[in-house]
Amino acid sequence: MVLLVPIAVFLLAITVLHVLTKLWLNRYVRALPPGPRGLPILGNVSDMPKPGVLECHHWFEHKKKYGPISSVTVMGQTIVIINDATIALDLLRDRSGIYSSRPSLTFSGDMVGWRHVTAMMPYSDTWKIHRRNIKKITSTATSLAEFDRIQETETAHFLANLLDAPERLLDHIRHETGCVILKVVYGYDISRYKRDPLVDMAETTVAQFAEASVPGRWTVDTFPFLKYLPNWVPGTGFKKTAQTMSDQLIQCVNQPYAFVKQRMHEERQTPSFLSQSIATIGTDADAEFIHKWTALALYLGGADTTVSALSTFFLAMSLFPNIQVAAQSELDAILGVPPRLPTAEDLPQLPYIEAVVKETFRWHQVAPMGLPHTNTSSDTYSGYHIPQGSIVLANIWAFMHDPSTYRDPFIFRPERFLGPEAEPDPRRHVFGYGRRICPGKHMAERALKATIASTLVVFSIEKEGEVETTFCPGLLSHPSPFKCSIRARSGVHEGVVRGVKERLVAQGDGRGDAEELEGVRW
């Protein structure tokens, strides 16, 4: 143990030397984008977002002080902040050849293990394999048709649950979203009448991902040598946190994978992304590793993101009830009165619902700062030098609330996307950029559109008490807890939901696969 202290001192010295070298070299290059003056060696450590503050709001202050592109440097690491939509497209989309990698985050990537998941992997041949595998299920007509079938069933369950217990809105959203994505990825049926262990496990894992992966959140990302300090050293509690998160992540990767393999061995699997991948590619060590992590990536990309977007929709409806009148008028015209629930075939005929979905994406983004990019070679933009390996952050929230682009940006107004003078489509930004654009965006849109349309067909949403428009910080951002009143539009509409529920109950016992999952050895 005594030897560890001089080792840590040596590592600190190496780190300081590395930082000084980078700072010395930067003296001879063109100016970085403007930003606050930093401290010697430490740089702008004190200028990073504080805990509890929305990162997008913190970095938006840079636009007021330094302009549309700015930078900070922490221990020699350059972080470039983009607060202008055009600049984001110029760099991250049009120059995606050099801006498509991800930064290495010591805490999230190395200590927890998130470097293996597709969204956080550096640009590489392995990442390309992940991407191809994911697109097989997210882009083909056959897979999307199967997704629509599952989505319609789970949306019906969601409506039935909402009618019986509207006060548990967030639980129902999480349940519906978990049902859909776990069925698609693993062929897993969740329990209908109690909390499901795989849903709970996956939700915890995703929440930890959002906490672990915010650039600048963890001191060890700034001072990587800290990970080598022994656990008894004061201030190393982050190591225990990382180990807890890592254990959770490993279970979430391996247990559902073992569940699918066991079912395939017994020849009773439900067709899914993972079972098809195993059947077509095989299970040698390399393939197995890819199967596990691409499966988790699909869940990560489709679960918590949809929960956030749907929560934002319900918050918006409680604050802007007039939107429901226009949406329900369109739905009634297409679906008739007495109504029926919409199908995938109906959705293209609902332009106002399409606009509601776009406005949900714009009004508050699932990932307000997007996922961090890094450039694989040095670049110059508007005379500013962007060193190789910079962390590049796009403030998507700022783009979506720019009054020069979106009139009254804090008002939820779907009409802004209709007509000949429609405002820019937010999907150019909210799903990412260039080679890193979200491969599951079509599924995300379909899920959101189906649930929103079905909800507004049968329910009216009103605010309950005073509702504040606040959102939680983190890589993935959700509305702060709020209450709203959800009621059937009429007795006829309640009858539609009751009838759907009766048919669903007749189709199965709702026990799901939880007991079998818990018995799987991995």
Short mmCIF file of N, CA and C in Angstrom, two decimals, residues 221-356:
data_model
loop_
_atom_site.label_atom_id
_atom_site.label_comp_id
_atom_site.label_asym_id
_atom_site.label_seq_id
_atom_site.Cartn_x
_atom_site.Cartn_y
_atom_site.Cartn_z
N ASP A 221 -12.28 12.45 -14.88
CA ASP A 221 -12.17 12.72 -16.31
C ASP A 221 -11.14 13.83 -16.58
N THR A 222 -11.02 14.73 -15.63
CA THR A 222 -10.04 15.81 -15.75
C THR A 222 -8.65 15.36 -15.29
N PHE A 223 -8.63 14.53 -14.23
CA PHE A 223 -7.37 14.03 -13.67
C PHE A 223 -7.39 12.50 -13.71
N PRO A 224 -7.13 11.90 -14.87
CA PRO A 224 -7.27 10.44 -15.01
C PRO A 224 -6.41 9.63 -14.03
N PHE A 225 -5.31 10.19 -13.56
CA PHE A 225 -4.45 9.43 -12.65
C PHE A 225 -5.17 9.07 -11.35
N LEU A 226 -6.26 9.78 -11.03
CA LEU A 226 -6.98 9.53 -9.78
C LEU A 226 -7.55 8.11 -9.72
N LYS A 227 -7.81 7.51 -10.87
CA LYS A 227 -8.39 6.16 -10.85
C LYS A 227 -7.42 5.13 -10.29
N TYR A 228 -6.13 5.46 -10.24
CA TYR A 228 -5.13 4.53 -9.73
C TYR A 228 -4.92 4.66 -8.22
N LEU A 229 -5.52 5.66 -7.59
CA LEU A 229 -5.36 5.83 -6.16
C LEU A 229 -6.10 4.73 -5.41
N PRO A 230 -5.58 4.29 -4.26
CA PRO A 230 -6.28 3.26 -3.48
C PRO A 230 -7.58 3.80 -2.91
N ASN A 231 -8.51 2.91 -2.64
CA ASN A 231 -9.85 3.31 -2.22
C ASN A 231 -9.87 4.03 -0.87
N TRP A 232 -8.83 3.82 -0.04
CA TRP A 232 -8.83 4.44 1.28
C TRP A 232 -8.43 5.91 1.25
N VAL A 233 -7.93 6.37 0.10
CA VAL A 233 -7.54 7.78 -0.01
C VAL A 233 -8.80 8.65 -0.02
N PRO A 234 -8.85 9.70 0.81
CA PRO A 234 -10.03 10.59 0.81
C PRO A 234 -10.31 11.15 -0.58
N GLY A 235 -11.60 11.22 -0.92
CA GLY A 235 -11.98 11.79 -2.21
C GLY A 235 -12.08 10.79 -3.34
N THR A 236 -11.89 9.48 -3.02
CA THR A 236 -11.96 8.46 -4.08
C THR A 236 -13.27 7.69 -4.05
N GLY A 237 -14.31 8.28 -3.47
CA GLY A 237 -15.61 7.61 -3.45
C GLY A 237 -16.15 7.34 -4.84
N PHE A 238 -15.67 8.09 -5.83
CA PHE A 238 -16.11 7.86 -7.21
C PHE A 238 -15.76 6.46 -7.68
N LYS A 239 -14.72 5.84 -7.10
CA LYS A 239 -14.32 4.50 -7.52
C LYS A 239 -15.38 3.47 -7.13
N LYS A 240 -15.94 3.63 -5.93
CA LYS A 240 -17.01 2.74 -5.50
C LYS A 240 -18.25 2.95 -6.37
N THR A 241 -18.54 4.21 -6.69
CA THR A 241 -19.68 4.51 -7.57
C THR A 241 -19.48 3.86 -8.93
N ALA A 242 -18.28 3.97 -9.48
CA ALA A 242 -17.99 3.38 -10.79
C ALA A 242 -18.14 1.86 -10.75
N GLN A 243 -17.68 1.23 -9.67
CA GLN A 243 -17.79 -0.22 -9.57
C GLN A 243 -19.25 -0.66 -9.49
N THR A 244 -20.05 0.08 -8.72
CA THR A 244 -21.48 -0.23 -8.63
C THR A 244 -22.15 -0.12 -9.99
N MET A 245 -21.83 0.96 -10.71
CA MET A 245 -22.40 1.14 -12.04
C MET A 245 -21.92 0.07 -13.00
N SER A 246 -20.66 -0.31 -12.90
CA SER A 246 -20.10 -1.33 -13.79
C SER A 246 -20.78 -2.67 -13.56
N ASP A 247 -20.99 -3.04 -12.29
CA ASP A 247 -21.67 -4.30 -11.97
C ASP A 247 -23.08 -4.31 -12.56
N GLN A 248 -23.77 -3.19 -12.42
CA GLN A 248 -25.12 -3.07 -12.97
C GLN A 248 -25.10 -3.21 -14.49
N LEU A 249 -24.15 -2.56 -15.13
CA LEU A 249 -24.04 -2.61 -16.59
C LEU A 249 -23.76 -4.02 -17.07
N ILE A 250 -22.84 -4.71 -16.43
CA ILE A 250 -22.49 -6.07 -16.85
C ILE A 250 -23.69 -7.00 -16.73
N GLN A 251 -24.48 -6.85 -15.66
CA GLN A 251 -25.67 -7.68 -15.53
C GLN A 251 -26.67 -7.37 -16.63
N CYS A 252 -26.84 -6.08 -16.94
CA CYS A 252 -27.81 -5.69 -17.97
C CYS A 252 -27.39 -6.16 -19.35
N VAL A 253 -26.10 -6.29 -19.59
CA VAL A 253 -25.60 -6.79 -20.86
C VAL A 253 -25.76 -8.31 -20.95
N ASN A 254 -25.41 -9.00 -19.87
CA ASN A 254 -25.27 -10.46 -19.93
C ASN A 254 -26.55 -11.25 -19.64
N GLN A 255 -27.37 -10.78 -18.69
CA GLN A 255 -28.52 -11.60 -18.29
C GLN A 255 -29.56 -11.75 -19.40
N PRO A 256 -30.01 -10.68 -20.05
CA PRO A 256 -30.97 -10.89 -21.15
C PRO A 256 -30.37 -11.64 -22.33
N TYR A 257 -29.06 -11.50 -22.54
CA TYR A 257 -28.39 -12.27 -23.59
C TYR A 257 -28.46 -13.75 -23.27
N ALA A 258 -28.18 -14.11 -22.02
CA ALA A 258 -28.25 -15.52 -21.62
C ALA A 258 -29.68 -16.05 -21.71
N PHE A 259 -30.66 -15.19 -21.44
CA PHE A 259 -32.08 -15.57 -21.55
C PHE A 259 -32.40 -15.97 -22.99
N VAL A 260 -31.96 -15.17 -23.95
CA VAL A 260 -32.24 -15.47 -25.36
C VAL A 260 -31.50 -16.74 -25.79
N LYS A 261 -30.24 -16.89 -25.41
CA LYS A 261 -29.47 -18.07 -25.79
C LYS A 261 -30.10 -19.35 -25.23
N GLN A 262 -30.57 -19.28 -24.00
CA GLN A 262 -31.19 -20.46 -23.39
C GLN A 262 -32.45 -20.85 -24.15
N ARG A 263 -33.25 -19.87 -24.51
CA ARG A 263 -34.47 -20.17 -25.26
C ARG A 263 -34.15 -20.73 -26.65
N MET A 264 -33.11 -20.21 -27.27
CA MET A 264 -32.71 -20.74 -28.57
C MET A 264 -32.22 -22.18 -28.44
N HIS A 265 -31.49 -22.46 -27.38
CA HIS A 265 -31.01 -23.82 -27.15
C HIS A 265 -32.18 -24.79 -26.98
N GLU A 266 -33.25 -24.30 -26.38
CA GLU A 266 -34.44 -25.13 -26.15
C GLU A 266 -35.43 -25.02 -27.32
N GLU A 267 -35.06 -24.29 -28.36
CA GLU A 267 -35.86 -24.12 -29.58
C GLU A 267 -37.26 -23.58 -29.30
N ARG A 268 -37.34 -22.58 -28.46
CA ARG A 268 -38.64 -21.95 -28.17
C ARG A 268 -38.50 -20.43 -28.07
N GLN A 269 -37.53 -19.88 -28.80
CA GLN A 269 -37.32 -18.44 -28.74
C GLN A 269 -38.42 -17.69 -29.49
N THR A 270 -38.66 -16.47 -29.04
CA THR A 270 -39.50 -15.53 -29.77
C THR A 270 -38.60 -14.74 -30.71
N PRO A 271 -38.97 -14.62 -31.99
CA PRO A 271 -38.11 -13.87 -32.92
C PRO A 271 -37.79 -12.47 -32.39
N SER A 272 -36.54 -12.09 -32.46
CA SER A 272 -36.10 -10.80 -31.95
C SER A 272 -34.82 -10.40 -32.66
N PHE A 273 -34.39 -9.17 -32.44
CA PHE A 273 -33.12 -8.72 -32.99
C PHE A 273 -31.98 -9.63 -32.56
N LEU A 274 -31.93 -9.96 -31.28
CA LEU A 274 -30.81 -10.74 -30.78
C LEU A 274 -30.84 -12.18 -31.27
N SER A 275 -32.01 -12.81 -31.28
CA SER A 275 -32.08 -14.19 -31.76
C SER A 275 -31.71 -14.27 -33.24
N GLN A 276 -32.13 -13.29 -34.03
CA GLN A 276 -31.78 -13.28 -35.45
C GLN A 276 -30.29 -13.04 -35.64
N SER A 277 -29.70 -12.17 -34.83
CA SER A 277 -28.27 -11.91 -34.93
C SER A 277 -27.46 -13.15 -34.60
N ILE A 278 -27.84 -13.84 -33.54
CA ILE A 278 -27.13 -15.05 -33.15
C ILE A 278 -27.26 -16.12 -34.23
N ALA A 279 -28.47 -16.25 -34.79
CA ALA A 279 -28.70 -17.29 -35.80
C ALA A 279 -27.94 -17.03 -37.08
N THR A 280 -27.78 -15.77 -37.46
CA THR A 280 -27.16 -15.46 -38.76
C THR A 280 -25.66 -15.23 -38.67
N ILE A 281 -25.18 -14.74 -37.53
CA ILE A 281 -23.77 -14.39 -37.42
C ILE A 281 -22.98 -15.40 -36.61
N GLY A 282 -23.64 -16.06 -35.66
CA GLY A 282 -22.94 -17.04 -34.84
C GLY A 282 -22.58 -16.48 -33.48
N THR A 283 -21.87 -17.30 -32.70
CA THR A 283 -21.57 -16.91 -31.32
C THR A 283 -20.11 -17.14 -30.94
N ASP A 284 -19.18 -16.95 -31.90
CA ASP A 284 -17.79 -16.97 -31.46
C ASP A 284 -17.56 -15.77 -30.53
N ALA A 285 -16.42 -15.73 -29.88
CA ALA A 285 -16.20 -14.73 -28.83
C ALA A 285 -16.40 -13.31 -29.32
N ASP A 286 -15.86 -12.99 -30.50
CA ASP A 286 -15.99 -11.62 -31.02
C ASP A 286 -17.44 -11.30 -31.36
N ALA A 287 -18.11 -12.25 -32.03
CA ALA A 287 -19.51 -12.02 -32.41
C ALA A 287 -20.40 -11.89 -31.18
N GLU A 288 -20.16 -12.73 -30.18
CA GLU A 288 -20.96 -12.69 -28.97
C GLU A 288 -20.85 -11.33 -28.28
N PHE A 289 -19.64 -10.82 -28.22
CA PHE A 289 -19.42 -9.51 -27.60
C PHE A 289 -20.20 -8.43 -28.35
N ILE A 290 -20.15 -8.48 -29.67
CA ILE A 290 -20.88 -7.50 -30.48
C ILE A 290 -22.39 -7.64 -30.28
N HIS A 291 -22.89 -8.90 -30.27
CA HIS A 291 -24.33 -9.12 -30.07
C HIS A 291 -24.81 -8.46 -28.78
N LYS A 292 -24.08 -8.71 -27.70
CA LYS A 292 -24.50 -8.21 -26.39
C LYS A 292 -24.60 -6.68 -26.38
N TRP A 293 -23.58 -6.04 -26.92
CA TRP A 293 -23.52 -4.59 -26.81
C TRP A 293 -24.39 -3.87 -27.82
N THR A 294 -24.60 -4.45 -28.99
CA THR A 294 -25.53 -3.82 -29.93
C THR A 294 -26.96 -3.96 -29.43
N ALA A 295 -27.27 -5.09 -28.78
CA ALA A 295 -28.60 -5.26 -28.20
C ALA A 295 -28.84 -4.20 -27.13
N LEU A 296 -27.86 -4.00 -26.26
CA LEU A 296 -28.02 -2.97 -25.23
C LEU A 296 -28.12 -1.59 -25.86
N ALA A 297 -27.37 -1.35 -26.93
CA ALA A 297 -27.42 -0.05 -27.61
C ALA A 297 -28.82 0.23 -28.14
N LEU A 298 -29.48 -0.79 -28.67
CA LEU A 298 -30.85 -0.62 -29.16
C LEU A 298 -31.78 -0.24 -28.02
N TYR A 299 -31.62 -0.91 -26.88
CA TYR A 299 -32.46 -0.55 -25.74
C TYR A 299 -32.16 0.87 -25.29
N LEU A 300 -30.88 1.18 -25.17
CA LEU A 300 -30.46 2.50 -24.73
C LEU A 300 -31.02 3.59 -25.63
N GLY A 301 -31.00 3.34 -26.95
CA GLY A 301 -31.46 4.35 -27.89
C GLY A 301 -32.96 4.49 -27.96
N GLY A 302 -33.70 3.45 -27.53
CA GLY A 302 -35.14 3.48 -27.72
C GLY A 302 -35.97 3.60 -26.48
N ALA A 303 -35.39 3.40 -25.31
CA ALA A 303 -36.19 3.34 -24.10
C ALA A 303 -36.30 4.70 -23.41
N ASP A 304 -35.24 5.10 -22.72
CA ASP A 304 -35.32 6.33 -21.92
C ASP A 304 -35.56 7.55 -22.79
N THR A 305 -35.09 7.51 -24.02
CA THR A 305 -35.31 8.65 -24.92
C THR A 305 -36.81 8.83 -25.20
N THR A 306 -37.51 7.72 -25.42
CA THR A 306 -38.95 7.80 -25.67
C THR A 306 -39.70 8.20 -24.41
N VAL A 307 -39.25 7.71 -23.25
CA VAL A 307 -39.86 8.10 -21.98
C VAL A 307 -39.78 9.62 -21.81
N SER A 308 -38.61 10.17 -22.08
CA SER A 308 -38.43 11.62 -21.94
C SER A 308 -39.34 12.39 -22.90
N ALA A 309 -39.39 11.96 -24.15
CA ALA A 309 -40.19 12.66 -25.15
C ALA A 309 -41.68 12.60 -24.81
N LEU A 310 -42.17 11.43 -24.39
CA LEU A 310 -43.59 11.31 -24.04
C LEU A 310 -43.92 12.12 -22.79
N SER A 311 -43.02 12.12 -21.83
CA SER A 311 -43.25 12.94 -20.63
C SER A 311 -43.33 14.42 -21.01
N THR A 312 -42.47 14.84 -21.91
CA THR A 312 -42.50 16.22 -22.39
C THR A 312 -43.82 16.53 -23.08
N PHE A 313 -44.32 15.59 -23.87
CA PHE A 313 -45.61 15.78 -24.54
C PHE A 313 -46.73 16.00 -23.53
N PHE A 314 -46.82 15.16 -22.50
CA PHE A 314 -47.89 15.31 -21.51
C PHE A 314 -47.75 16.63 -20.74
N LEU A 315 -46.52 17.03 -20.45
CA LEU A 315 -46.32 18.32 -19.80
C LEU A 315 -46.82 19.45 -20.70
N ALA A 316 -46.48 19.39 -21.97
CA ALA A 316 -46.90 20.43 -22.91
C ALA A 316 -48.42 20.49 -23.04
N MET A 317 -49.07 19.33 -23.08
CA MET A 317 -50.53 19.31 -23.21
C MET A 317 -51.20 19.92 -21.98
N SER A 318 -50.61 19.71 -20.81
CA SER A 318 -51.20 20.28 -19.60
C SER A 318 -51.03 21.80 -19.54
N LEU A 319 -49.99 22.30 -20.19
CA LEU A 319 -49.71 23.74 -20.20
C LEU A 319 -50.36 24.46 -21.37
N PHE A 320 -50.58 23.75 -22.48
CA PHE A 320 -51.12 24.36 -23.70
C PHE A 320 -52.32 23.52 -24.18
N PRO A 321 -53.44 23.54 -23.44
CA PRO A 321 -54.57 22.66 -23.75
C PRO A 321 -55.22 22.93 -25.10
N ASN A 322 -55.03 24.13 -25.65
CA ASN A 322 -55.65 24.43 -26.95
C ASN A 322 -55.11 23.54 -28.06
N ILE A 323 -53.92 23.00 -27.89
CA ILE A 323 -53.33 22.13 -28.91
C ILE A 323 -54.19 20.88 -29.08
N GLN A 324 -54.77 20.40 -27.99
CA GLN A 324 -55.57 19.17 -28.06
C GLN A 324 -56.80 19.36 -28.93
N VAL A 325 -57.38 20.54 -28.91
CA VAL A 325 -58.59 20.79 -29.69
C VAL A 325 -58.31 20.59 -31.18
N ALA A 326 -57.23 21.19 -31.66
CA ALA A 326 -56.88 21.05 -33.07
C ALA A 326 -56.50 19.62 -33.41
N ALA A 327 -55.75 18.97 -32.53
CA ALA A 327 -55.33 17.59 -32.79
C ALA A 327 -56.52 16.65 -32.82
N GLN A 328 -57.44 16.82 -31.87
CA GLN A 328 -58.60 15.93 -31.80
C GLN A 328 -59.56 16.17 -32.95
N SER A 329 -59.62 17.38 -33.44
CA SER A 329 -60.44 17.66 -34.62
C SER A 329 -59.92 16.87 -35.82
N GLU A 330 -58.61 16.86 -36.00
CA GLU A 330 -58.02 16.10 -37.10
C GLU A 330 -58.24 14.60 -36.91
N LEU A 331 -58.04 14.11 -35.69
CA LEU A 331 -58.20 12.68 -35.42
C LEU A 331 -59.64 12.24 -35.65
N ASP A 332 -60.60 13.04 -35.19
CA ASP A 332 -62.01 12.68 -35.36
C ASP A 332 -62.38 12.64 -36.84
N ALA A 333 -61.82 13.54 -37.62
CA ALA A 333 -62.12 13.58 -39.06
C ALA A 333 -61.60 12.34 -39.77
N ILE A 334 -60.45 11.84 -39.35
CA ILE A 334 -59.85 10.68 -40.01
C ILE A 334 -60.38 9.36 -39.46
N LEU A 335 -60.58 9.29 -38.13
CA LEU A 335 -60.92 8.02 -37.49
C LEU A 335 -62.41 7.85 -37.26
N GLY A 336 -63.17 8.93 -37.41
CA GLY A 336 -64.62 8.81 -37.28
C GLY A 336 -65.10 8.94 -35.84
N VAL A 337 -66.41 9.10 -35.70
CA VAL A 337 -67.07 9.17 -34.40
C VAL A 337 -68.28 8.25 -34.45
N PRO A 338 -68.41 7.26 -33.54
CA PRO A 338 -67.49 6.92 -32.46
C PRO A 338 -66.13 6.49 -33.01
N PRO A 339 -65.09 6.73 -32.23
CA PRO A 339 -63.74 6.57 -32.76
C PRO A 339 -63.23 5.14 -32.71
N ARG A 340 -62.13 4.94 -33.37
CA ARG A 340 -61.32 3.74 -33.23
C ARG A 340 -59.89 4.19 -32.99
N LEU A 341 -59.06 3.31 -32.52
CA LEU A 341 -57.67 3.67 -32.31
C LEU A 341 -56.93 3.69 -33.65
N PRO A 342 -56.00 4.60 -33.82
CA PRO A 342 -55.27 4.68 -35.10
C PRO A 342 -54.32 3.52 -35.29
N THR A 343 -54.08 3.17 -36.53
CA THR A 343 -53.08 2.16 -36.88
C THR A 343 -51.92 2.85 -37.59
N ALA A 344 -50.90 2.08 -37.90
CA ALA A 344 -49.75 2.64 -38.61
C ALA A 344 -50.15 3.21 -39.96
N GLU A 345 -51.18 2.62 -40.58
CA GLU A 345 -51.64 3.11 -41.88
C GLU A 345 -52.31 4.48 -41.78
N ASP A 346 -52.85 4.81 -40.61
CA ASP A 346 -53.51 6.10 -40.44
C ASP A 346 -52.53 7.25 -40.25
N LEU A 347 -51.38 6.97 -39.68
CA LEU A 347 -50.48 8.03 -39.23
C LEU A 347 -50.04 8.99 -40.34
N PRO A 348 -49.77 8.52 -41.57
CA PRO A 348 -49.38 9.47 -42.62
C PRO A 348 -50.48 10.48 -42.99
N GLN A 349 -51.73 10.19 -42.59
CA GLN A 349 -52.84 11.09 -42.90
C GLN A 349 -53.08 12.13 -41.80
N LEU A 350 -52.16 12.25 -40.86
CA LEU A 350 -52.36 13.11 -39.70
C LEU A 350 -51.25 14.17 -39.62
N PRO A 351 -51.31 15.19 -40.49
CA PRO A 351 -50.23 16.19 -40.51
C PRO A 351 -50.13 17.00 -39.22
N TYR A 352 -51.26 17.25 -38.56
CA TYR A 352 -51.17 18.03 -37.32
C TYR A 352 -50.50 17.21 -36.22
N ILE A 353 -50.80 15.92 -36.15
CA ILE A 353 -50.13 15.05 -35.18
C ILE A 353 -48.63 15.00 -35.49
N GLU A 354 -48.29 14.94 -36.76
CA GLU A 354 -46.88 14.99 -37.16
C GLU A 354 -46.22 16.28 -36.64
N ALA A 355 -46.95 17.39 -36.74
CA ALA A 355 -46.42 18.66 -36.25
C ALA A 355 -46.29 18.66 -34.73
N VAL A 356 -47.22 18.02 -34.04
CA VAL A 356 -47.12 17.90 -32.58
C VAL A 356 -45.86 17.12 -32.19
#
